[in-house]
Amino acid sequence: MESPLSRDQKLGVFFMLFAFLLIFLWIPLDTDTGFIEKVRRQISIGDALAPTVAAAFLMVGGLGLLLFRAPETGVEEPLDQLAMRFAGLLFAVYFLCFLVMWGVGPLVVWVANGITGDALEYRLLRDTAPWKYLGFATGGTLAVMSSISMLEGRFSWRALFTGLVAVVAMIAIYDLPFDDLLLPPNGDM
């Protein structure tokens, strides 16, 4: 029996369910505060706001896939091995980019300590510039550049520049306006 949903619609349902689990299960269990934190008449962003907004975007995207079907061609292409290999490679590249994001800040502090003889700790520096930007900027730029390079089938300076611009834009939107927000991966260091 053939499913009434297309492959794109099934993907939309998957992302809607995933977003639902994020919003109502994972985020509440993983964060200490709600969306907004009010302490002594000072209002700040709570731990749950940013991941909930991201999950809401996933839900909207999934809803879009579910509701707005592509025109019927009569034949639905199955997922072939090339698509699965590309998805696996993309996952591996993102995993490596996140490892770089996680490790570059402490590594640079370790190298700086070796050069200067200081005893700096990354955990104490993770909310001060330029230290707080090291991992996010390096890993984020690599992730965007790698994605573009994989899709184009070659490295380009334009891909690197696009990655840098995207990371600078995210820093400007998420970090600069807020005093108490830690960019990834600094919150878990």
Coordinates of N, CA, C and O in Angstrom, one line a residue:
M1 N 0.8 -1.2 0.0 CA 0.0 0.0 0.0 C 0.9 1.2 0.0 O 1.8 1.4 0.8
E2 N 0.6 2.2 -0.9 CA 1.4 3.3 -1.0 C 1.0 4.4 0.0 O -0.2 4.6 0.2
S3 N 2.0 5.1 0.5 CA 1.7 6.2 1.5 C 1.1 7.4 0.8 O 1.5 7.7 -0.3
P4 N 0.1 8.0 1.5 CA -0.5 9.2 0.9 C 0.5 10.4 0.9 O 0.2 11.5 0.3
L5 N 1.5 10.3 1.7 CA 2.5 11.4 1.9 C 3.7 11.2 1.0 O 4.2 10.1 0.8
S6 N 4.1 12.3 0.4 CA 5.3 12.3 -0.4 C 6.6 12.2 0.5 O 6.5 12.4 1.7
R7 N 7.7 12.0 -0.1 CA 9.0 11.9 0.7 C 9.2 13.2 1.4 O 9.6 13.3 2.6
D8 N 9.0 14.3 0.7 CA 9.1 15.7 1.3 C 8.2 15.9 2.5 O 8.5 16.5 3.5
Q9 N 6.9 15.4 2.3 CA 6.0 15.6 3.4 C 6.3 14.7 4.6 O 6.2 15.1 5.7
K10 N 6.9 13.5 4.4 CA 7.3 12.6 5.5 C 8.5 13.3 6.2 O 8.6 13.3 7.4
L11 N 9.4 14.0 5.4 CA 10.5 14.7 6.0 C 9.9 15.9 6.9 O 10.4 16.2 8.0
G12 N 8.9 16.5 6.4 CA 8.3 17.6 7.1 C 7.7 17.1 8.4 O 7.8 17.8 9.4
V13 N 7.0 16.0 8.4 CA 6.4 15.4 9.6 C 7.5 15.1 10.6 O 7.4 15.4 11.8
F14 N 8.6 14.5 10.1 CA 9.7 14.2 11.0 C 10.3 15.4 11.7 O 10.5 15.4 12.9
F15 N 10.5 16.5 10.9 CA 11.0 17.7 11.5 C 10.0 18.4 12.5 O 10.5 19.0 13.5
M16 N 8.8 18.3 12.2 CA 7.8 18.8 13.1 C 7.8 18.0 14.4 O 7.7 18.6 15.5
L17 N 7.8 16.7 14.3 CA 7.9 15.9 15.5 C 9.2 16.1 16.3 O 9.1 16.2 17.6
F18 N 10.3 16.3 15.6 CA 11.6 16.5 16.3 C 11.5 17.9 17.0 O 11.9 18.0 18.1
A19 N 11.0 18.9 16.3 CA 10.9 20.2 16.9 C 9.9 20.2 18.1 O 10.2 20.8 19.2
F20 N 8.8 19.4 18.0 CA 7.9 19.3 19.2 C 8.6 18.7 20.4 O 8.5 19.2 21.5
L21 N 9.4 17.6 20.1 CA 10.2 17.0 21.2 C 11.2 18.0 21.8 O 11.4 18.0 23.0
L22 N 11.8 18.7 20.9 CA 12.8 19.7 21.4 C 12.1 20.8 22.3 O 12.6 21.0 23.4
I23 N 11.0 21.3 21.9 CA 10.3 22.4 22.6 C 9.7 21.9 23.9 O 9.8 22.6 24.9
F24 N 9.1 20.8 23.9 CA 8.3 20.4 25.1 C 9.0 19.3 25.9 O 8.5 19.1 27.1
L25 N 10.1 18.8 25.5 CA 10.8 17.8 26.3 C 12.3 18.1 26.6 O 12.7 18.4 27.7
W26 N 13.1 18.2 25.5 CA 14.5 18.3 25.7 C 14.9 19.7 26.3 O 15.6 19.8 27.3
I27 N 14.4 20.8 25.7 CA 14.8 22.1 26.2 C 14.3 22.3 27.6 O 15.1 22.8 28.4
P28 N 13.1 22.0 28.0 CA 12.7 22.2 29.4 C 13.6 21.3 30.4 O 13.9 21.8 31.5
L29 N 14.0 20.1 30.0 CA 14.8 19.3 30.8 C 16.2 19.7 30.9 O 17.0 19.4 31.8
D30 N 16.7 20.4 29.8 CA 18.1 20.7 29.7 C 18.5 22.2 30.1 O 19.6 22.5 30.2
T31 N 17.5 23.0 30.4 CA 17.8 24.4 30.7 C 17.3 24.7 32.2 O 16.4 24.1 32.6
D32 N 18.0 25.6 32.8 CA 17.7 26.0 34.1 C 16.7 27.1 34.3 O 16.1 27.3 35.3
T33 N 16.6 27.9 33.2 CA 15.7 29.1 33.3 C 14.7 29.0 32.1 O 14.9 28.2 31.2
G34 N 13.7 29.8 32.1 CA 12.7 29.9 31.0 C 13.2 30.8 29.9 O 14.4 30.9 29.7
F35 N 12.2 31.4 29.2 CA 12.6 32.3 28.1 C 13.2 33.6 28.5 O 14.1 34.1 28.0
I36 N 12.6 34.1 29.6 CA 13.0 35.4 30.1 C 13.3 35.2 31.6 O 12.6 34.6 32.3
E37 N 14.4 35.8 32.0 CA 14.8 35.7 33.4 C 14.8 37.1 34.0 O 15.3 38.1 33.5
K38 N 14.0 37.2 35.1 CA 13.9 38.5 35.8 C 14.5 38.4 37.2 O 14.0 37.6 38.0
V39 N 15.6 39.1 37.5 CA 16.3 39.1 38.7 C 16.5 40.5 39.2 O 17.1 41.3 38.5
R40 N 15.9 40.9 40.3 CA 16.0 42.2 40.9 C 15.7 43.3 39.9 O 16.5 44.2 39.6
R41 N 14.6 43.2 39.2 CA 14.0 44.1 38.3 C 14.9 44.2 37.0 O 14.7 45.1 36.2
Q42 N 15.9 43.3 36.8 CA 16.6 43.3 35.6 C 16.2 42.1 34.8 O 16.2 41.0 35.2
I43 N 15.8 42.4 33.5 CA 15.3 41.4 32.6 C 16.4 40.9 31.7 O 17.1 41.8 31.1
S44 N 16.6 39.6 31.6 CA 17.6 39.1 30.6 C 17.1 37.9 29.9 O 16.1 37.3 30.3
I45 N 17.8 37.5 28.9 CA 17.4 36.3 28.2 C 17.6 35.0 29.0 O 18.7 34.9 29.6
G46 N 16.6 34.2 29.0 CA 16.8 32.9 29.7 C 17.4 31.8 28.8 O 17.6 32.0 27.6
D47 N 17.9 30.8 29.5 CA 18.6 29.7 28.7 C 17.7 29.0 27.7 O 18.2 28.5 26.7
A48 N 16.4 29.0 27.8 CA 15.5 28.3 26.9 C 15.2 29.1 25.6 O 14.7 28.5 24.7
L49 N 15.4 30.4 25.6 CA 14.9 31.2 24.5 C 15.5 30.8 23.2 O 14.8 30.5 22.2
A50 N 16.8 30.9 23.1 CA 17.5 30.6 21.8 C 17.2 29.3 21.2 O 16.8 29.1 20.0
P51 N 17.3 28.2 22.0 CA 17.0 26.9 21.4 C 15.5 26.7 21.0 O 15.2 26.0 20.1
T52 N 14.7 27.4 21.8 CA 13.2 27.3 21.4 C 12.9 28.0 20.1 O 12.1 27.5 19.3
V53 N 13.6 29.1 19.9 CA 13.4 29.9 18.7 C 13.9 29.0 17.5 O 13.3 28.9 16.4
A54 N 15.1 28.4 17.7 CA 15.6 27.5 16.6 C 14.7 26.3 16.3 O 14.4 26.0 15.2
A55 N 14.1 25.7 17.4 CA 13.2 24.6 17.2 C 11.9 25.1 16.5 O 11.3 24.4 15.7
A56 N 11.5 26.3 16.8 CA 10.3 26.8 16.2 C 10.5 27.0 14.7 O 9.6 26.7 13.9
F57 N 11.7 27.5 14.3 CA 12.0 27.6 12.9 C 12.0 26.2 12.2 O 11.6 26.0 11.1
L58 N 12.5 25.1 12.9 CA 12.4 23.8 12.4 C 11.0 23.4 12.2 O 10.6 22.7 11.2
M59 N 10.1 23.7 13.2 CA 8.7 23.3 13.1 C 8.1 24.1 11.9 O 7.3 23.4 11.1
V60 N 8.4 25.3 11.7 CA 7.8 26.1 10.6 C 8.3 25.5 9.2 O 7.5 25.3 8.3
G61 N 9.6 25.1 9.2 CA 10.1 24.5 7.9 C 9.4 23.2 7.7 O 9.1 22.8 6.5
G62 N 9.2 22.4 8.7 CA 8.6 21.1 8.6 C 7.1 21.3 8.1 O 6.6 20.5 7.3
L63 N 6.4 22.3 8.7 CA 5.1 22.5 8.3 C 5.0 23.0 6.8 O 4.1 22.6 6.1
G64 N 6.0 23.8 6.4 CA 6.1 24.2 5.0 C 6.2 23.0 4.1 O 5.6 22.9 3.0
L65 N 7.1 22.0 4.5 CA 7.3 20.8 3.6 C 6.0 20.0 3.6 O 5.7 19.4 2.6
L66 N 5.3 19.9 4.7 CA 4.0 19.2 4.8 C 2.9 19.8 4.0 O 2.2 19.1 3.2
L67 N 2.8 21.1 4.0 CA 1.6 21.7 3.4 C 1.8 22.1 1.9 O 0.9 22.0 1.1
F68 N 3.0 22.4 1.6 CA 3.3 22.9 0.2 C 4.0 21.8 -0.6 O 5.2 21.8 -0.7
R69 N 3.2 21.0 -1.2 CA 3.8 19.8 -2.0 C 4.3 20.3 -3.3 O 3.8 21.2 -3.9
A70 N 5.4 19.7 -3.7 CA 5.9 19.9 -5.0 C 5.0 19.3 -6.1 O 4.2 18.4 -5.8
P71 N 5.0 19.9 -7.3 CA 4.1 19.3 -8.3 C 4.4 17.8 -8.5 O 5.5 17.4 -8.5
E72 N 3.3 17.1 -8.7 CA 3.5 15.6 -9.0 C 4.1 15.3 -10.3 O 3.8 15.9 -11.3
T73 N 5.1 14.5 -10.3 CA 5.8 14.1 -11.5 C 5.4 12.6 -11.9 O 5.7 12.2 -13.0
G74 N 4.7 12.0 -11.0 CA 4.2 10.6 -11.3 C 5.2 9.6 -10.7 O 4.8 8.5 -10.4
V75 N 6.5 9.9 -10.6 CA 7.5 9.0 -10.1 C 8.2 9.7 -9.0 O 8.7 10.8 -9.1
E76 N 8.2 9.0 -7.8 CA 9.0 9.5 -6.7 C 10.4 8.9 -6.7 O 10.5 7.6 -6.6
E77 N 11.4 9.7 -6.7 CA 12.7 9.2 -6.7 C 13.1 8.6 -5.3 O 12.9 9.3 -4.3
P78 N 13.6 7.4 -5.3 CA 14.0 6.9 -4.0 C 15.4 7.5 -3.6 O 16.1 8.1 -4.4
L79 N 15.7 7.4 -2.3 CA 17.0 7.9 -1.9 C 18.0 7.0 -2.4 O 18.0 5.8 -2.1
D80 N 18.9 7.5 -3.2 CA 20.0 6.6 -3.7 C 21.2 6.6 -2.9 O 21.3 7.4 -1.9
Q81 N 22.2 5.8 -3.2 CA 23.4 5.7 -2.4 C 24.2 7.0 -2.5 O 24.8 7.3 -1.5
L82 N 24.2 7.7 -3.6 CA 24.9 8.9 -3.7 C 24.4 10.0 -2.7 O 25.2 10.6 -2.0
A83 N 23.1 10.1 -2.6 CA 22.5 11.0 -1.6 C 22.8 10.6 -0.2 O 23.1 11.5 0.6
M84 N 22.7 9.3 0.1 CA 23.1 8.9 1.4 C 24.5 9.1 1.8 O 24.9 9.5 2.9
R85 N 25.4 8.9 0.8 CA 26.9 9.1 1.1 C 27.1 10.6 1.3 O 27.9 11.0 2.2
F86 N 26.4 11.5 0.5 CA 26.6 12.9 0.7 C 26.1 13.3 2.1 O 26.7 14.1 2.8
A87 N 24.9 12.8 2.5 CA 24.4 13.1 3.8 C 25.4 12.6 4.9 O 25.6 13.4 5.9
G88 N 25.9 11.5 4.8 CA 26.9 10.9 5.7 C 28.2 11.8 5.8 O 28.7 12.1 6.9
L89 N 28.6 12.2 4.6 CA 29.8 13.0 4.6 C 29.6 14.4 5.2 O 30.4 14.9 5.9
L90 N 28.4 15.0 4.9 CA 28.0 16.3 5.5 C 27.9 16.2 7.0 O 28.4 17.0 7.7
F91 N 27.4 15.1 7.5 CA 27.3 14.8 8.9 C 28.7 14.7 9.5 O 29.0 15.4 10.6
A92 N 29.6 14.0 8.9 CA 31.0 13.9 9.4 C 31.7 15.2 9.4 O 32.4 15.5 10.3
V93 N 31.5 16.0 8.3 CA 32.2 17.3 8.3 C 31.6 18.2 9.4 O 32.4 18.9 10.0
Y94 N 30.3 18.2 9.6 CA 29.8 19.1 10.7 C 30.3 18.6 12.0 O 30.5 19.4 12.9
F95 N 30.4 17.3 12.2 CA 30.9 16.8 13.5 C 32.3 17.3 13.7 O 32.7 17.7 14.8
L96 N 33.2 17.2 12.7 CA 34.5 17.7 12.8 C 34.6 19.2 13.1 O 35.4 19.7 13.9
C97 N 33.7 20.0 12.4 CA 33.6 21.4 12.6 C 33.2 21.7 14.1 O 33.7 22.7 14.7
F98 N 32.3 20.9 14.6 CA 31.9 21.2 16.0 C 33.0 20.8 17.0 O 33.2 21.4 18.0
L99 N 33.8 19.8 16.6 CA 35.0 19.4 17.4 C 36.0 20.6 17.4 O 36.6 20.9 18.4
V100 N 36.2 21.2 16.2 CA 37.1 22.4 16.1 C 36.5 23.5 17.0 O 37.2 24.1 17.7
M101 N 35.2 23.7 16.9 CA 34.5 24.8 17.6 C 34.8 24.6 19.1 O 35.1 25.5 19.9
W102 N 34.7 23.4 19.6 CA 34.8 23.1 21.0 C 36.2 23.2 21.5 O 36.5 23.6 22.6
G103 N 37.2 22.8 20.6 CA 38.6 22.7 21.1 C 39.5 23.9 20.8 O 40.6 24.0 21.4
V104 N 39.2 24.7 19.8 CA 40.1 25.8 19.4 C 40.4 26.8 20.5 O 41.5 27.2 20.7
G105 N 39.4 27.2 21.3 CA 39.6 28.2 22.3 C 40.5 27.7 23.4 O 41.5 28.4 23.7
P106 N 40.3 26.5 24.0 CA 41.2 26.0 25.0 C 42.6 25.8 24.4 O 43.6 26.0 25.1
L107 N 42.7 25.4 23.1 CA 44.0 25.1 22.5 C 44.8 26.4 22.4 O 46.0 26.5 22.7
V108 N 44.1 27.5 21.9 CA 44.8 28.8 21.8 C 45.2 29.3 23.2 O 46.3 29.9 23.3
V109 N 44.4 29.2 24.2 CA 44.8 29.6 25.5 C 46.0 28.8 26.0 O 47.0 29.3 26.6
W110 N 46.1 27.5 25.7 CA 47.2 26.6 26.1 C 48.5 27.1 25.4 O 49.5 27.2 26.0
V111 N 48.4 27.4 24.1 CA 49.5 27.9 23.3 C 50.0 29.3 23.9 O 51.2 29.5 24.1
A112 N 49.0 30.1 24.2 CA 49.3 31.5 24.7 C 50.0 31.3 26.1 O 51.0 32.1 26.4
N113 N 49.6 30.4 26.9 CA 50.2 30.1 28.2 C 51.7 29.7 28.0 O 52.6 30.1 28.7
G114 N 51.9 28.8 27.0 CA 53.2 28.3 26.7 C 54.2 29.5 26.2 O 55.4 29.5 26.5
I115 N 53.6 30.4 25.4 CA 54.4 31.5 24.9 C 54.7 32.6 26.0 O 55.8 33.0 26.1
T116 N 53.7 32.9 26.7 CA 53.8 34.0 27.7 C 54.2 33.6 29.1 O 54.6 34.4 29.9
G117 N 54.0 32.3 29.4 CA 54.3 31.8 30.7 C 53.2 32.1 31.7 O 53.4 31.9 32.9
D118 N 52.1 32.6 31.3 CA 50.9 32.9 32.1 C 50.2 31.6 32.5 O 50.5 30.5 31.9
A119 N 49.3 31.7 33.4 CA 48.5 30.5 33.8 C 47.0 30.8 33.6 O 46.2 30.7 34.5
L120 N 46.7 31.2 32.3 CA 45.3 31.6 32.0 C 44.5 30.3 31.9 O 45.0 29.2 31.5
E121 N 43.2 30.4 32.3 CA 42.2 29.3 32.1 C 41.2 29.7 31.1 O 40.6 30.8 31.3
Y122 N 40.9 28.9 30.2 CA 39.8 29.3 29.2 C 38.5 29.4 29.8 O 37.7 30.3 29.4
R123 N 38.2 28.6 30.8 CA 36.9 28.7 31.5 C 36.6 30.1 32.1 O 35.5 30.6 32.1
L124 N 37.7 30.8 32.5 CA 37.6 32.1 33.1 C 37.6 33.2 32.0 O 37.1 34.3 32.2
L125 N 38.0 32.9 30.8 CA 38.1 33.8 29.7 C 37.0 33.7 28.7 O 36.9 34.5 27.8
R126 N 36.1 32.7 28.8 CA 35.2 32.4 27.8 C 34.1 33.4 27.6 O 33.3 33.3 26.6
D127 N 34.0 34.4 28.4 CA 33.1 35.5 28.2 C 33.8 36.9 27.9 O 33.2 37.9 28.1
T128 N 35.0 36.8 27.5 CA 35.8 38.0 27.2 C 36.3 38.0 25.8 O 36.8 36.9 25.3
A129 N 36.2 39.1 25.1 CA 36.8 39.2 23.7 C 38.3 39.2 23.8 O 38.8 39.8 24.8
P130 N 39.0 38.6 22.9 CA 38.6 37.9 21.7 C 38.4 36.4 22.0 O 38.0 35.6 21.1
W131 N 38.6 35.9 23.2 CA 38.6 34.5 23.5 C 37.3 33.9 23.3 O 37.2 32.8 22.8
K132 N 36.2 34.6 23.6 CA 34.8 34.0 23.4 C 34.4 33.8 22.0 O 33.5 33.0 21.7
Y133 N 35.1 34.4 21.1 CA 34.8 34.3 19.6 C 35.6 33.2 18.9 O 35.3 32.8 17.8
L134 N 36.7 32.7 19.5 CA 37.6 31.9 18.8 C 37.0 30.6 18.3 O 37.1 30.3 17.1
G135 N 36.3 29.8 19.2 CA 35.7 28.6 18.7 C 34.6 28.8 17.8 O 34.5 28.1 16.8
F136 N 33.7 29.7 18.1 CA 32.5 29.9 17.3 C 32.9 30.4 15.9 O 32.4 29.9 14.9
A137 N 33.8 31.4 15.9 CA 34.2 31.9 14.6 C 34.9 30.9 13.7 O 34.7 30.7 12.5
T138 N 35.8 30.1 14.3 CA 36.6 29.1 13.6 C 35.7 28.0 13.1 O 35.6 27.6 11.9
G139 N 35.0 27.3 14.0 CA 34.1 26.2 13.7 C 32.9 26.6 12.8 O 32.6 25.9 11.8
G140 N 32.3 27.8 13.0 CA 31.2 28.3 12.2 C 31.7 28.6 10.8 O 31.0 28.2 9.8
T141 N 32.8 29.2 10.7 CA 33.3 29.5 9.3 C 33.7 28.3 8.6 O 33.3 28.1 7.4
L142 N 34.3 27.3 9.3 CA 34.6 26.0 8.6 C 33.3 25.3 8.2 O 33.3 24.7 7.1
A143 N 32.3 25.3 9.0 CA 31.0 24.6 8.7 C 30.4 25.2 7.4 O 30.0 24.5 6.5
V144 N 30.3 26.6 7.4 CA 29.7 27.2 6.2 C 30.5 27.0 5.0 O 30.0 26.6 3.9
M145 N 31.8 27.2 5.1 CA 32.7 27.1 4.0 C 32.7 25.6 3.5 O 32.7 25.4 2.2
S146 N 32.7 24.7 4.4 CA 32.7 23.2 4.0 C 31.4 22.9 3.2 O 31.4 22.1 2.2
S147 N 30.3 23.4 3.7 CA 29.0 23.1 3.1 C 29.0 23.6 1.6 O 28.6 22.9 0.7
I148 N 29.4 24.9 1.5 CA 29.5 25.5 0.1 C 30.4 24.7 -0.7 O 30.1 24.4 -1.9
S149 N 31.6 24.4 -0.2 CA 32.6 23.7 -1.0 C 32.2 22.3 -1.4 O 32.4 21.9 -2.6
M150 N 31.5 21.6 -0.6 CA 30.9 20.3 -0.9 C 29.9 20.4 -2.0 O 29.9 19.6 -2.9
L151 N 29.0 21.4 -1.9 CA 28.0 21.6 -2.9 C 28.5 22.0 -4.3 O 28.0 21.6 -5.3
E152 N 29.6 22.8 -4.2 CA 30.2 23.2 -5.5 C 31.2 22.3 -6.0 O 31.6 22.3 -7.2
G153 N 31.7 21.3 -5.2 CA 32.6 20.3 -5.6 C 34.1 20.9 -5.6 O 35.0 20.2 -6.2
R154 N 34.3 22.0 -5.0 CA 35.7 22.6 -5.0 C 35.7 23.7 -3.9 O 34.7 24.2 -3.5
F155 N 36.9 23.9 -3.4 CA 37.1 25.0 -2.5 C 37.1 26.3 -3.2 O 37.6 26.4 -4.4
S156 N 36.6 27.4 -2.6 CA 36.7 28.7 -3.2 C 36.9 29.8 -2.1 O 36.5 29.6 -1.0
W157 N 37.6 30.8 -2.5 CA 37.8 31.9 -1.5 C 36.4 32.6 -1.2 O 36.2 33.1 -0.1
R158 N 35.5 32.5 -2.1 CA 34.2 33.1 -1.9 C 33.4 32.3 -0.8 O 32.7 32.9 0.0
A159 N 33.6 31.0 -0.8 CA 33.0 30.2 0.3 C 33.6 30.5 1.6 O 32.9 30.6 2.6
L160 N 34.9 30.7 1.7 CA 35.5 31.2 2.9 C 35.0 32.5 3.4 O 34.7 32.7 4.5
F161 N 34.9 33.5 2.4 CA 34.4 34.8 2.8 C 33.0 34.8 3.2 O 32.6 35.4 4.2
T162 N 32.2 33.9 2.6 CA 30.8 33.8 2.9 C 30.7 33.2 4.4 O 29.8 33.7 5.2
G163 N 31.5 32.2 4.7 CA 31.5 31.7 6.0 C 31.9 32.7 7.1 O 31.2 32.8 8.1
L164 N 32.9 33.6 6.8 CA 33.3 34.6 7.7 C 32.1 35.7 7.9 O 31.8 36.1 9.0
V165 N 31.5 36.1 6.8 CA 30.4 37.0 6.9 C 29.3 36.5 7.7 O 28.7 37.2 8.5
A166 N 28.9 35.2 7.4 CA 27.8 34.6 8.2 C 28.1 34.5 9.7 O 27.2 34.8 10.5
V167 N 29.3 34.2 10.0 CA 29.7 34.1 11.5 C 29.7 35.5 12.1 O 29.2 35.7 13.2
V168 N 30.2 36.5 11.4 CA 30.2 37.9 11.9 C 28.8 38.4 12.1 O 28.5 39.0 13.1
A169 N 27.9 38.0 11.2 CA 26.5 38.4 11.3 C 25.9 37.7 12.5 O 25.1 38.4 13.2
M170 N 26.1 36.5 12.7 CA 25.5 35.8 13.9 C 26.1 36.4 15.2 O 25.3 36.5 16.1
I171 N 27.4 36.7 15.2 CA 27.9 37.3 16.4 C 27.2 38.7 16.6 O 26.9 39.0 17.8
A172 N 27.0 39.5 15.6 CA 26.4 40.8 15.7 C 24.9 40.6 16.2 O 24.5 41.5 16.9
I173 N 24.3 39.6 15.7 CA 22.8 39.4 16.1 C 22.7 38.8 17.5 O 21.9 39.2 18.3
Y174 N 23.5 37.8 17.8 CA 23.3 37.0 19.0 C 24.2 37.5 20.2 O 23.8 37.3 21.3
D175 N 25.4 38.0 19.9 CA 26.3 38.2 21.1 C 26.4 39.7 21.4 O 26.3 40.1 22.6
L176 N 26.5 40.6 20.5 CA 26.7 42.0 20.8 C 25.6 42.7 21.5 O 25.9 43.4 22.5
P177 N 24.3 42.4 21.2 CA 23.3 43.1 22.0 C 23.0 42.6 23.4 O 22.4 43.3 24.2
F178 N 23.6 41.4 23.7 CA 23.3 40.8 25.0 C 24.5 40.6 25.9 O 25.5 40.1 25.4
D179 N 24.5 41.1 27.1 CA 25.6 41.0 28.0 C 25.9 39.6 28.6 O 27.0 39.3 28.8
D180 N 24.8 38.9 28.7 CA 24.9 37.6 29.5 C 24.7 36.4 28.6 O 24.5 35.3 29.1
L181 N 24.9 36.5 27.3 CA 24.7 35.4 26.4 C 26.1 34.8 26.0 O 27.0 35.6 25.7
L182 N 26.2 33.5 26.2 CA 27.5 32.9 25.8 C 27.3 32.1 24.4 O 26.4 31.3 24.3
L183 N 28.1 32.4 23.5 CA 28.1 31.7 22.2 C 28.5 30.3 22.4 O 29.3 30.0 23.2
P184 N 28.0 29.4 21.5 CA 28.5 28.0 21.6 C 30.0 28.0 21.3 O 30.4 28.8 20.4
P185 N 30.7 27.1 21.8 CA 30.5 26.1 22.8 C 30.7 26.6 24.2 O 30.9 25.8 25.1
N186 N 30.9 27.9 24.4 CA 31.3 28.4 25.7 C 30.5 28.1 26.9 O 30.9 28.1 28.0
G187 N 29.2 27.9 26.7 CA 28.3 27.6 27.8 C 28.6 26.3 28.5 O 28.3 26.1 29.7
D188 N 29.3 25.3 27.8 CA 29.5 24.0 28.4 C 31.0 23.8 28.8 O 31.4 22.7 29.1
M189 N 31.8 24.8 28.7 CA 33.2 24.6 29.0 C 33.5 24.6 30.5 O 32.9 25.2 31.3

